[in-house]
Amino acid sequence: MTHSRPAETAHEPCDTARTPAVRARRAELLDRLCELFLAEGFAHFTLDELAGRMHCSKSTLYTLAHSKEQLAVRVVGHFFKRATGNIERRVAECTDPRSRMRTYLKAAAAELAPASRRFIADMASNPATRASYESNARAAADRIRQDVHEGVRTGVFREVDSALVAEMVGLTLSAIQRGEISERTGLSDAAAFDALSDFLVGGLSASETDPARSTEEDGTEES
């Protein structure tokens, strides 16, 4: 999950009727398509089927995109943009790197909770939508890296390589989103995000009783 702009391969269809009412109808249609895609995936749908499920004409769908693939890109981008906005509003209330990291991961878990395995699989298997997927995973890792870097700088976290931590977190987030962690551990995605949050904050937090730090400060080595 991310705060970067989703990668897109299709341009929004040109339409001079940019009235508030038109924009509102399109936003409402995108929201409905997003809920459908999250619940059931999208690769198996035809445009005719989508029009039927949305109770609209194909021409209405064409106001959003010129093809089914472009529509998938548009809806996936809409999902990430909406999720990012929700996450950022929650994170904005946090000032401490530890609470910000916890809030970010918990909010990301909440936004991903409605996503079915079929949606995740469809998104990952389609090169066009996978670009958005991967862009958001990288942005999430960058966000964690920034929090770790700030935490180290302010003394909240112990000295670590923030780039390495971000890389490890990014790989874990991708594995969670692909469903691999759930398959291997039996944890739900939300539980996996919570566990990752506890692991990061607990493992990174600076502590005077940290054996590794105490050993370094004493100038001795454990036998």
C-alpha positions as a LaTeX table, in Angstrom:
\begin{tabular}{lrrr}
\hline
Residue & $x$ (\AA) & $y$ (\AA) & $z$ (\AA) \\
\hline
Met1 & 0.00 & 0.00 & 0.00 \\
Thr2 & 1.39 & 3.45 & $-0.86$ \\
His3 & 1.37 & 7.13 & $-1.10$ \\
Ser4 & 2.87 & 7.36 & $-4.57$ \\
Arg5 & 0.91 & 7.96 & $-7.74$ \\
Pro6 & $-0.17$ & 4.58 & $-9.22$ \\
Ala7 & 1.47 & 3.68 & $-12.50$ \\
Glu8 & $-0.99$ & 3.80 & $-15.39$ \\
Thr9 & $-0.69$ & 2.81 & $-19.01$ \\
Ala10 & $-3.95$ & 4.29 & $-20.23$ \\
His11 & $-5.12$ & 7.87 & $-20.47$ \\
Glu12 & $-8.55$ & 8.90 & $-19.28$ \\
Pro13 & $-10.92$ & 9.26 & $-22.24$ \\
Cys14 & $-11.28$ & 12.81 & $-23.45$ \\
Asp15 & $-14.61$ & 14.34 & $-22.46$ \\
Thr16 & $-15.53$ & 18.01 & $-22.55$ \\
Ala17 & $-18.52$ & 17.48 & $-20.25$ \\
Arg18 & $-16.56$ & 18.04 & $-17.05$ \\
Thr19 & $-19.51$ & 19.12 & $-14.95$ \\
Pro20 & $-19.62$ & 18.28 & $-11.23$ \\
Ala21 & $-22.55$ & 15.95 & $-11.90$ \\
Val22 & $-20.59$ & 14.00 & $-14.53$ \\
Arg23 & $-17.58$ & 13.73 & $-12.28$ \\
Ala24 & $-19.75$ & 12.57 & $-9.40$ \\
Arg25 & $-21.38$ & 9.87 & $-11.55$ \\
Arg26 & $-18.01$ & 8.64 & $-12.75$ \\
Ala27 & $-16.62$ & 8.58 & $-9.22$ \\
Glu28 & $-19.65$ & 6.62 & $-8.05$ \\
Leu29 & $-19.26$ & 4.15 & $-10.93$ \\
Leu30 & $-15.56$ & 3.73 & $-10.17$ \\
Asp31 & $-16.38$ & 3.03 & $-6.53$ \\
Arg32 & $-18.91$ & 0.37 & $-7.51$ \\
Leu33 & $-16.52$ & $-1.23$ & $-9.98$ \\
Cys34 & $-13.82$ & $-1.19$ & $-7.34$ \\
Glu35 & $-16.02$ & $-3.03$ & $-4.85$ \\
Leu36 & $-16.91$ & $-5.61$ & $-7.49$ \\
Phe37 & $-13.28$ & $-6.14$ & $-8.50$ \\
Leu38 & $-12.15$ & $-6.44$ & $-4.89$ \\
Ala39 & $-14.76$ & $-9.08$ & $-4.16$ \\
Glu40 & $-14.63$ & $-11.12$ & $-7.38$ \\
Gly41 & $-11.54$ & $-10.16$ & $-9.35$ \\
Phe42 & $-11.75$ & $-8.77$ & $-12.87$ \\
Ala43 & $-9.92$ & $-10.94$ & $-15.40$ \\
His44 & $-12.90$ & $-13.18$ & $-16.10$ \\
Phe45 & $-15.37$ & $-10.38$ & $-16.76$ \\
Thr46 & $-16.30$ & $-9.13$ & $-20.23$ \\
Leu47 & $-17.36$ & $-5.54$ & $-20.77$ \\
Asp48 & $-20.91$ & $-6.75$ & $-21.43$ \\
Glu49 & $-20.92$ & $-8.56$ & $-18.09$ \\
Leu50 & $-19.54$ & $-5.54$ & $-16.29$ \\
Ala51 & $-22.16$ & $-3.31$ & $-17.85$ \\
Gly52 & $-24.83$ & $-5.75$ & $-16.70$ \\
Arg53 & $-23.49$ & $-5.86$ & $-13.15$ \\
Met54 & $-23.27$ & $-2.07$ & $-13.01$ \\
His55 & $-26.73$ & $-1.67$ & $-14.60$ \\
Cys56 & $-25.32$ & 0.68 & $-17.19$ \\
Ser57 & $-24.51$ & 0.63 & $-20.89$ \\
Lys58 & $-21.15$ & $-0.27$ & $-22.41$ \\
Ser59 & $-20.96$ & 3.28 & $-23.69$ \\
Thr60 & $-21.01$ & 4.46 & $-20.08$ \\
Leu61 & $-18.05$ & 2.22 & $-19.32$ \\
Tyr62 & $-16.29$ & 3.63 & $-22.36$ \\
Thr63 & $-16.43$ & 7.06 & $-20.74$ \\
Leu64 & $-14.03$ & 5.64 & $-18.16$ \\
Ala65 & $-11.71$ & 3.71 & $-20.49$ \\
His66 & $-11.49$ & 2.61 & $-24.12$ \\
Ser67 & $-10.98$ & $-1.10$ & $-23.44$ \\
Lys68 & $-11.38$ & $-3.70$ & $-20.74$ \\
Glu69 & $-7.65$ & $-3.68$ & $-19.97$ \\
Gln70 & $-7.62$ & 0.10 & $-19.63$ \\
Leu71 & $-10.69$ & $-0.11$ & $-17.42$ \\
Ala72 & $-8.88$ & $-2.57$ & $-15.15$ \\
Val73 & $-5.94$ & $-0.17$ & $-14.90$ \\
Arg74 & $-8.29$ & 2.70 & $-14.13$ \\
Val75 & $-10.16$ & 0.83 & $-11.40$ \\
Val76 & $-6.99$ & $-0.57$ & $-9.80$ \\
Gly77 & $-5.49$ & 2.91 & $-9.82$ \\
His78 & $-8.67$ & 4.22 & $-8.22$ \\
Phe79 & $-8.41$ & 1.58 & $-5.50$ \\
Phe80 & $-4.85$ & 2.52 & $-4.62$ \\
Lys81 & $-5.57$ & 6.25 & $-4.75$ \\
Arg82 & $-8.55$ & 5.84 & $-2.44$ \\
Ala83 & $-6.64$ & 3.57 & $-0.07$ \\
Thr84 & $-3.68$ & 5.94 & $-0.01$ \\
Gly85 & $-5.89$ & 8.87 & 0.92 \\
Asn86 & $-7.47$ & 6.92 & 3.78 \\
Ile87 & $-4.08$ & 5.77 & 5.07 \\
Glu88 & $-2.50$ & 9.20 & 4.88 \\
Arg89 & $-5.35$ & 10.78 & 6.84 \\
Arg90 & $-4.76$ & 8.33 & 9.67 \\
Val91 & $-0.97$ & 8.63 & 9.60 \\
Ala92 & $-1.14$ & 12.44 & 9.58 \\
Glu93 & $-2.33$ & 12.33 & 13.19 \\
Cys94 & 0.89 & 10.62 & 14.34 \\
Thr95 & 4.09 & 12.45 & 15.26 \\
Asp96 & 6.21 & 9.67 & 16.74 \\
Pro97 & 7.94 & 7.30 & 14.23 \\
Arg98 & 6.84 & 4.25 & 16.21 \\
Ser99 & 3.16 & 5.19 & 16.29 \\
Arg100 & 3.35 & 6.30 & 12.67 \\
Met101 & 4.76 & 2.94 & 11.60 \\
Arg102 & 2.14 & 1.02 & 13.56 \\
Thr103 & $-0.67$ & 3.19 & 12.24 \\
Tyr104 & 0.56 & 2.92 & 8.67 \\
Leu105 & 0.70 & $-0.87$ & 8.71 \\
Lys106 & $-2.63$ & $-1.24$ & 10.50 \\
Ala107 & $-4.29$ & 1.17 & 8.07 \\
Ala108 & $-2.79$ & $-0.67$ & 5.12 \\
Ala109 & $-4.14$ & $-3.93$ & 6.48 \\
Ala110 & $-7.61$ & $-2.40$ & 6.83 \\
Glu111 & $-7.58$ & $-1.11$ & 3.26 \\
Leu112 & $-6.45$ & $-4.47$ & 1.86 \\
Ala113 & $-8.89$ & $-6.49$ & 3.95 \\
Pro114 & $-11.71$ & $-6.41$ & 1.32 \\
Ala115 & $-9.37$ & $-7.59$ & $-1.45$ \\
Ser116 & $-10.10$ & $-11.18$ & $-2.41$ \\
Arg117 & $-7.36$ & $-13.59$ & $-3.43$ \\
Arg118 & $-8.80$ & $-13.54$ & $-6.92$ \\
Phe119 & $-8.40$ & $-9.77$ & $-7.12$ \\
Ile120 & $-4.80$ & $-9.98$ & $-5.91$ \\
Ala121 & $-4.04$ & $-12.77$ & $-8.39$ \\
Asp122 & $-5.66$ & $-10.92$ & $-11.29$ \\
Met123 & $-3.83$ & $-7.74$ & $-10.42$ \\
Ala124 & $-0.48$ & $-9.51$ & $-10.18$ \\
Ser125 & $-0.90$ & $-11.52$ & $-13.38$ \\
Asn126 & $-1.83$ & $-8.57$ & $-15.57$ \\
Pro127 & 1.30 & $-6.59$ & $-16.61$ \\
Ala128 & $-0.62$ & $-3.32$ & $-16.77$ \\
Thr129 & $-2.17$ & $-3.54$ & $-13.31$ \\
Arg130 & 0.93 & $-5.17$ & $-11.82$ \\
Ala131 & 2.77 & $-1.90$ & $-12.46$ \\
Ser132 & 0.43 & $-0.14$ & $-10.02$ \\
Tyr133 & 0.74 & $-3.03$ & $-7.59$ \\
Glu134 & 4.55 & $-2.97$ & $-7.62$ \\
Ser135 & 4.70 & 0.82 & $-7.49$ \\
Asn136 & 2.64 & 0.83 & $-4.33$ \\
Ala137 & 4.73 & $-1.92$ & $-2.73$ \\
Arg138 & 7.88 & 0.15 & $-3.40$ \\
Ala139 & 6.23 & 3.26 & $-1.99$ \\
Ala140 & 5.25 & 1.36 & 1.16 \\
Ala141 & 8.85 & 0.22 & 1.62 \\
Asp142 & 10.04 & 3.81 & 1.09 \\
Arg143 & 7.62 & 5.01 & 3.73 \\
Ile144 & 8.96 & 2.49 & 6.24 \\
Arg145 & 12.53 & 3.48 & 5.34 \\
Gln146 & 11.76 & 7.13 & 6.09 \\
Asp147 & 10.21 & 6.25 & 9.43 \\
Val148 & 13.17 & 4.05 & 10.36 \\
His149 & 15.63 & 6.75 & 9.31 \\
Glu150 & 13.82 & 9.36 & 11.40 \\
Gly151 & 13.57 & 7.00 & 14.35 \\
Val152 & 17.31 & 6.32 & 14.24 \\
Arg153 & 18.08 & 10.04 & 13.89 \\
Thr154 & 15.94 & 10.97 & 16.90 \\
Gly155 & 17.11 & 8.06 & 19.03 \\
Val156 & 13.74 & 6.30 & 19.09 \\
Phe157 & 15.17 & 3.37 & 17.13 \\
Arg158 & 18.58 & 1.81 & 17.53 \\
Glu159 & 21.21 & 2.12 & 14.81 \\
Val160 & 20.22 & 0.02 & 11.80 \\
Asp161 & 20.55 & 0.22 & 8.03 \\
Ser162 & 17.22 & 1.79 & 7.07 \\
Ala163 & 17.62 & 0.80 & 3.41 \\
Leu164 & 18.06 & $-2.87$ & 4.34 \\
Val165 & 15.08 & $-2.76$ & 6.69 \\
Ala166 & 12.96 & $-1.16$ & 3.96 \\
Glu167 & 13.98 & $-3.83$ & 1.47 \\
Met168 & 13.07 & $-6.62$ & 3.87 \\
Val169 & 9.76 & $-4.95$ & 4.73 \\
Gly170 & 8.96 & $-4.46$ & 1.04 \\
Leu171 & 9.49 & $-8.15$ & 0.33 \\
Thr172 & 7.32 & $-9.10$ & 3.30 \\
Leu173 & 4.53 & $-6.72$ & 2.29 \\
Ser174 & 4.52 & $-8.13$ & $-1.23$ \\
Ala175 & 4.36 & $-11.68$ & 0.16 \\
Ile176 & 1.44 & $-10.71$ & 2.38 \\
Gln177 & $-0.42$ & $-9.09$ & $-0.50$ \\
Arg178 & 0.17 & $-12.09$ & $-2.76$ \\
Gly179 & $-1.29$ & $-14.39$ & $-0.09$ \\
Glu180 & 1.94 & $-16.30$ & 0.45 \\
Ile181 & 2.21 & $-15.45$ & 4.15 \\
Ser182 & $-1.36$ & $-16.59$ & 4.75 \\
Glu183 & $-0.73$ & $-19.88$ & 2.95 \\
Arg184 & 2.46 & $-20.59$ & 4.86 \\
Thr185 & 1.45 & $-19.42$ & 8.34 \\
Gly186 & $-2.33$ & $-19.51$ & 8.43 \\
Leu187 & $-2.43$ & $-15.88$ & 9.53 \\
Ser188 & $-4.94$ & $-13.49$ & 8.04 \\
Asp189 & $-3.51$ & $-10.50$ & 6.20 \\
Ala190 & $-4.56$ & $-8.22$ & 9.05 \\
Ala191 & $-2.86$ & $-10.48$ & 11.60 \\
Ala192 & 0.26 & $-10.61$ & 9.44 \\
Phe193 & 0.41 & $-6.81$ & 9.27 \\
Asp194 & $-0.03$ & $-6.61$ & 13.05 \\
Ala195 & 2.75 & $-9.15$ & 13.58 \\
Leu196 & 5.03 & $-7.26$ & 11.20 \\
Ser197 & 4.27 & $-4.04$ & 13.06 \\
Asp198 & 5.09 & $-5.61$ & 16.44 \\
Phe199 & 8.25 & $-7.17$ & 15.04 \\
Leu200 & 9.50 & $-3.91$ & 13.56 \\
Val201 & 8.69 & $-1.60$ & 16.44 \\
Gly202 & 9.81 & $-4.07$ & 19.08 \\
Gly203 & 12.97 & $-5.03$ & 17.24 \\
Leu204 & 13.99 & $-1.50$ & 16.32 \\
Ser205 & 13.15 & 0.34 & 19.52 \\
Ala206 & 16.18 & 1.70 & 21.34 \\
Ser207 & 16.63 & 0.20 & 24.81 \\
Glu208 & 19.25 & 0.47 & 27.44 \\
Thr209 & 18.82 & $-3.24$ & 28.10 \\
Asp210 & 19.53 & $-4.15$ & 24.48 \\
Pro211 & 22.28 & $-6.83$ & 24.85 \\
Ala212 & 23.93 & $-5.91$ & 21.57 \\
Arg213 & 24.10 & $-2.20$ & 22.47 \\
Ser214 & 25.29 & $-2.90$ & 26.03 \\
Thr215 & 28.07 & $-5.13$ & 24.71 \\
Glu216 & 29.24 & $-2.44$ & 22.29 \\
Glu217 & 29.17 & 0.28 & 24.96 \\
Asp218 & 31.09 & $-1.90$ & 27.43 \\
Gly219 & 33.67 & $-2.70$ & 24.79 \\
Thr220 & 33.31 & $-6.41$ & 25.57 \\
Glu221 & 32.15 & $-9.40$ & 23.58 \\
Glu222 & 29.88 & $-12.15$ & 24.68 \\
Ser223 & 31.59 & $-15.51$ & 25.04 \\
\hline
\end{tabular}
